[in-house]
Structure formats: structure tokens, C-alpha cells
Coordinates of C-alpha atoms in Angstrom, one line a residue:
Chain V
D16 CA -43.8 -24.4 -254.9
G17 CA -45.5 -25.8 -252.5
G18 CA -43.3 -27.7 -250.1
I19 CA -42.4 -28.2 -245.2
T20 CA -40.7 -26.2 -244.2
Q21 CA -38.6 -26.4 -240.9
S22 CA -36.1 -24.3 -239.4
P23 CA -33.5 -23.4 -237.9
K24 CA -31.7 -26.6 -239.5
Y25 CA -29.5 -26.7 -236.9
L26 CA -30.2 -25.3 -232.8
F27 CA -28.7 -25.7 -229.8
R28 CA -29.4 -24.9 -226.2
K29 CA -28.2 -24.4 -223.1
E30 CA -30.0 -27.0 -220.9
G31 CA -33.0 -26.2 -218.6
Q32 CA -34.2 -24.1 -221.3
N33 CA -37.5 -24.5 -223.4
V34 CA -37.1 -24.3 -226.8
T35 CA -39.7 -24.4 -229.5
L36 CA -39.0 -25.5 -233.2
S37 CA -40.8 -24.6 -236.4
C38 CA -42.4 -26.1 -238.7
E39 CA -44.8 -25.1 -241.5
Q40 CA -45.7 -26.2 -244.6
N41 CA -48.1 -24.8 -247.8
L42 CA -49.6 -27.3 -248.7
N43 CA -53.1 -27.2 -247.4
H44 CA -52.8 -30.6 -246.2
D45 CA -55.0 -30.8 -243.1
A46 CA -52.3 -33.5 -241.3
M47 CA -49.2 -32.6 -239.5
Y48 CA -47.0 -34.9 -237.4
W49 CA -43.2 -34.8 -235.3
Y50 CA -41.3 -37.1 -234.9
R51 CA -37.9 -37.3 -233.1
Q52 CA -34.9 -39.8 -234.6
D53 CA -31.7 -41.1 -232.5
P54 CA -28.3 -41.5 -234.0
G55 CA -29.1 -44.8 -236.2
Q56 CA -32.3 -45.6 -235.2
G57 CA -35.7 -45.0 -236.8
L58 CA -38.5 -42.4 -236.6
R59 CA -40.1 -42.4 -233.5
L60 CA -43.7 -40.3 -233.0
I61 CA -44.0 -37.2 -230.6
Y62 CA -46.8 -35.3 -231.6
Y63 CA -49.9 -35.9 -234.0
S64 CA -52.7 -33.6 -235.4
Q65 CA -55.5 -34.5 -237.5
I66 CA -57.2 -30.7 -237.7
V67 CA -56.7 -27.3 -236.4
N68 CA -57.2 -27.2 -232.8
D69 CA -57.2 -30.7 -232.5
F70 CA -53.9 -33.0 -231.6
Q71 CA -53.2 -36.0 -229.7
K72 CA -50.2 -38.1 -228.1
G73 CA -47.4 -39.7 -230.3
D74 CA -44.9 -42.2 -228.4
I75 CA -42.8 -40.7 -226.5
A76 CA -45.4 -37.4 -225.7
E77 CA -43.6 -36.4 -222.2
G78 CA -41.8 -33.8 -221.9
Y79 CA -42.7 -32.0 -225.2
S80 CA -45.6 -30.1 -226.1
V81 CA -47.0 -28.7 -229.6
S82 CA -49.9 -26.2 -230.7
R83 CA -51.8 -26.6 -234.1
E84 CA -53.6 -22.9 -234.6
K85 CA -53.3 -22.7 -237.8
K86 CA -53.7 -25.1 -240.7
E87 CA -50.2 -23.8 -242.1
S88 CA -48.6 -24.3 -239.1
F89 CA -47.7 -27.4 -236.3
P90 CA -44.2 -26.2 -233.6
L91 CA -43.6 -28.3 -231.5
T92 CA -41.7 -27.2 -228.3
V93 CA -39.3 -29.0 -226.0
T94 CA -39.5 -27.9 -222.3
S95 CA -36.9 -28.7 -219.6
A96 CA -38.9 -31.8 -218.3
Q97 CA -37.7 -33.5 -221.3
K98 CA -34.4 -35.7 -220.2
N99 CA -32.4 -36.5 -223.4
P100 CA -33.3 -34.2 -225.6
T101 CA -30.5 -33.9 -227.9
A102 CA -31.9 -35.2 -231.2
F103 CA -32.9 -34.9 -234.8
Y104 CA -36.3 -33.6 -235.3
L105 CA -39.3 -34.1 -238.3
C106 CA -41.8 -32.5 -239.6
A107 CA -44.6 -34.3 -241.6
S108 CA -47.6 -33.1 -243.8
I109 CA -50.1 -35.6 -245.0
R110 CA -53.2 -35.3 -246.8
R111 CA -56.1 -36.6 -244.2
L112 CA -57.9 -39.4 -246.3
V113 CA -61.1 -38.9 -247.5
D114 CA -63.5 -41.4 -249.2
G115 CA -60.8 -43.4 -249.9
M116 CA -57.9 -41.6 -251.0
N117 CA -54.1 -42.0 -250.4
T118 CA -51.3 -39.6 -250.8
E119 CA -47.7 -39.5 -249.4
A120 CA -46.4 -38.0 -246.7
F121 CA -44.4 -34.5 -247.1
F122 CA -41.2 -34.4 -244.7
G123 CA -39.3 -31.3 -243.9
Q124 CA -35.2 -31.4 -243.6
G125 CA -35.7 -31.3 -240.3
T126 CA -33.8 -29.6 -236.9
R127 CA -30.8 -30.8 -234.9
L128 CA -31.2 -29.5 -231.5
T129 CA -28.0 -30.0 -229.1
V130 CA -29.1 -29.4 -225.6
V131 CA -25.1 -28.3 -223.8
Chain H
D22 CA -51.3 -51.0 -233.7
A23 CA -50.3 -53.1 -236.6
K24 CA -46.5 -53.0 -236.8
T25 CA -44.2 -54.1 -239.7
T26 CA -40.6 -56.4 -239.4
Q27 CA -38.4 -55.7 -241.7
P28 CA -34.6 -56.6 -242.0
N29 CA -32.2 -54.0 -240.5
S30 CA -29.8 -54.0 -243.4
M31 CA -29.7 -55.2 -246.9
E32 CA -26.8 -54.9 -249.3
S33 CA -27.2 -55.0 -253.6
N34 CA -24.5 -54.6 -256.4
E35 CA -25.1 -51.5 -258.7
E36 CA -27.3 -52.0 -262.3
E37 CA -28.7 -55.6 -260.2
P38 CA -32.4 -55.7 -258.7
V39 CA -33.2 -55.2 -255.6
H40 CA -36.2 -57.0 -253.4
L41 CA -36.8 -55.8 -250.6
P42 CA -39.8 -57.2 -247.7
C43 CA -41.8 -56.2 -245.2
N44 CA -43.6 -58.4 -243.3
H45 CA -47.3 -56.3 -241.5
S46 CA -49.1 -59.7 -240.9
T47 CA -51.2 -57.7 -238.0
I48 CA -53.0 -55.2 -241.1
S49 CA -56.4 -54.0 -241.4
G50 CA -57.6 -54.0 -244.1
T51 CA -58.1 -50.2 -244.5
D52 CA -54.5 -50.0 -243.9
Y53 CA -52.7 -48.9 -246.5
I54 CA -48.6 -49.8 -247.1
H55 CA -46.6 -46.8 -247.3
W56 CA -42.7 -46.9 -248.2
Y57 CA -40.2 -43.6 -247.7
R58 CA -36.6 -43.9 -248.1
Q59 CA -33.8 -41.3 -245.7
L60 CA -31.0 -40.0 -246.9
P61 CA -28.2 -39.6 -244.3
S62 CA -29.0 -36.2 -242.1
Q63 CA -32.1 -35.9 -244.8
G64 CA -36.1 -36.1 -244.2
P65 CA -37.7 -39.2 -245.4
E66 CA -39.3 -38.5 -248.8
Y67 CA -42.1 -40.8 -250.0
V68 CA -41.4 -43.8 -252.3
I69 CA -45.2 -45.5 -253.6
H70 CA -48.1 -46.6 -251.5
G71 CA -50.5 -49.0 -252.4
L72 CA -53.8 -51.1 -250.9
T73 CA -54.5 -54.3 -252.5
S74 CA -53.1 -54.2 -256.3
N75 CA -49.5 -54.1 -257.3
V76 CA -47.9 -50.8 -258.0
N77 CA -45.6 -48.9 -260.1
N78 CA -43.9 -45.7 -260.6
R79 CA -40.7 -43.8 -262.3
M80 CA -38.5 -44.7 -258.8
A81 CA -40.0 -47.9 -257.9
S82 CA -42.7 -51.1 -257.9
L83 CA -44.7 -52.7 -254.6
A84 CA -45.3 -55.9 -254.7
I85 CA -48.4 -57.2 -252.1
A86 CA -49.2 -60.4 -250.9
E87 CA -52.2 -61.7 -251.2
D88 CA -52.9 -62.2 -248.3
R89 CA -51.3 -58.2 -247.5
K90 CA -49.2 -60.0 -244.7
S91 CA -46.5 -58.9 -246.4
S92 CA -45.0 -57.0 -249.1
T93 CA -42.1 -56.0 -251.1
L94 CA -40.6 -53.1 -252.9
I95 CA -38.7 -53.6 -255.5
L96 CA -35.7 -51.6 -257.1
H97 CA -35.7 -52.7 -260.5
R98 CA -31.3 -51.2 -261.0
A99 CA -30.0 -50.0 -258.5
T100 CA -28.1 -47.2 -258.0
L101 CA -25.4 -45.5 -255.5
R102 CA -27.9 -43.5 -255.2
D103 CA -30.3 -45.3 -253.7
A104 CA -28.4 -46.5 -251.2
A105 CA -30.2 -45.2 -248.3
V106 CA -33.3 -46.9 -245.4
Y107 CA -36.2 -47.4 -246.1
Y108 CA -39.0 -47.6 -243.8
C109 CA -42.2 -49.4 -244.9
I110 CA -44.8 -47.9 -243.1
L111 CA -48.8 -48.6 -242.6
R112 CA -51.2 -45.7 -242.9
Y113 CA -54.3 -46.3 -240.6
Q114 CA -57.2 -44.3 -241.1
G115 CA -56.8 -42.9 -237.7
G116 CA -54.1 -40.6 -239.0
K117 CA -51.1 -42.1 -237.6
L118 CA -47.6 -43.0 -239.3
I119 CA -45.7 -45.1 -237.3
F120 CA -41.7 -46.3 -239.0
G121 CA -40.2 -49.4 -237.9
Q122 CA -36.6 -49.5 -237.8
G123 CA -36.2 -49.5 -241.6
T124 CA -33.4 -51.5 -243.8
E125 CA -30.7 -50.0 -244.5
L126 CA -29.6 -51.2 -247.8
S127 CA -26.3 -50.0 -249.0
V128 CA -25.6 -50.8 -252.7
K129 CA -21.4 -51.8 -254.0
P130 CA -20.0 -50.6 -257.4

């Protein structure tokens, strides 16, 4: 079955350590996104990528980094520069708009990161 | 970037219709209107989307105002499983998906 997978579901790290969250999709989607969600809040866009080897900052990119070396993978690194990294992280993918076509976004089940 | 505005919360009774409003007064002509919903500790799931015309699918209906500055998600018969946070978002040609705060829907038995 096609889908988008985030791993791990729960992640614990010590303060000051970098940590990388995995996001893989086998939907052949062009665009991928990373969001952060804090308790009781909506989703905030961290980074997004429309094509391989290209990505753009979202609204809260500071302290995060990404790469897009393969179409199916879009890992997110939470660096030690991120002041408040404990949050629920969500990855999404979507087929790029082409010739007026529009399709829905698919989301992973999220990774809950706790930094102690 | 165009924004969406939704009420923070709404209540409904089970088996009754629910109308969830969304304002997007700065929408551009090429922005699609998407609706997603999120259950606790899960990723959002797609509900419905549209551009200009009203849309129906097995989950819901989407009514889009003639001037496209607002839209309404309609759940025809709310069930307890429909209790979730509902997000109205605009999909730009540039690709960004910007989420607002959403509407938390509670369904009473």
C-alpha cells in the first residue's frame, strides 16, 4: 500500500544533541512538508520541498535543517540551536499542481519529540 | 500569503448536520480550498477540496461562496467519530500549505 511513514513515533533526546526525524513516502509525490505542532495549537510550517534537491523555509525554520536528495525522502534535523524543540512533528506529501490538477495532501502519523 | 479564519470551537449533537465556516477574504483566483481534520495525536486526514463549485464526497460537502471569500464544510449527520479539529487551508500554486488554528468540533451523544 502507498503511504507516508514517519519514524520513530516517540523520540527522546538530551538537550544540546541534534536529532533527525525520518519521513518516507512511496506515493511518487513531488512536494513534501514538515510541520510542528505544540499542544492545543495548529500546524506551523517548518520547511517544504517542491522537487528533489530544492527546498524552502517555512514560517519557523530557525534551528531546523532538511535535505531532499531523493524524491521519496525528506528528513528533518532538529539542531541544538532550536530553543524549544519538544513538540509533535508532522510530515506531509502532495502531488504538485500540474495543468490545473489538484490532489490532496497525505500526512504521516507524526513523531513526538521530547528533549530533556 | 492569504489566510483563513475559523471559529475556535463548535458543538453539535449526534445525528444532526454541522456547518463549519471558513473565511478567506484574500483568496486568489487560483487557490484551492482544502479541508482536513485531525484526531488527537494523529496526522491530519483529507476531507474535501474545491475551487469554485460546490463539492460532495462520501465524507462531507463543501459549499463555496460565489465570491470565494468564504466556504462551509457540511457534515450531514454528525457522529461521535467526527469529533476532531477541522482545518480549512488554501493551496497555493507555489505549493505552500498554510494551516490556521482550526475549529475544534465536539459532538454530544
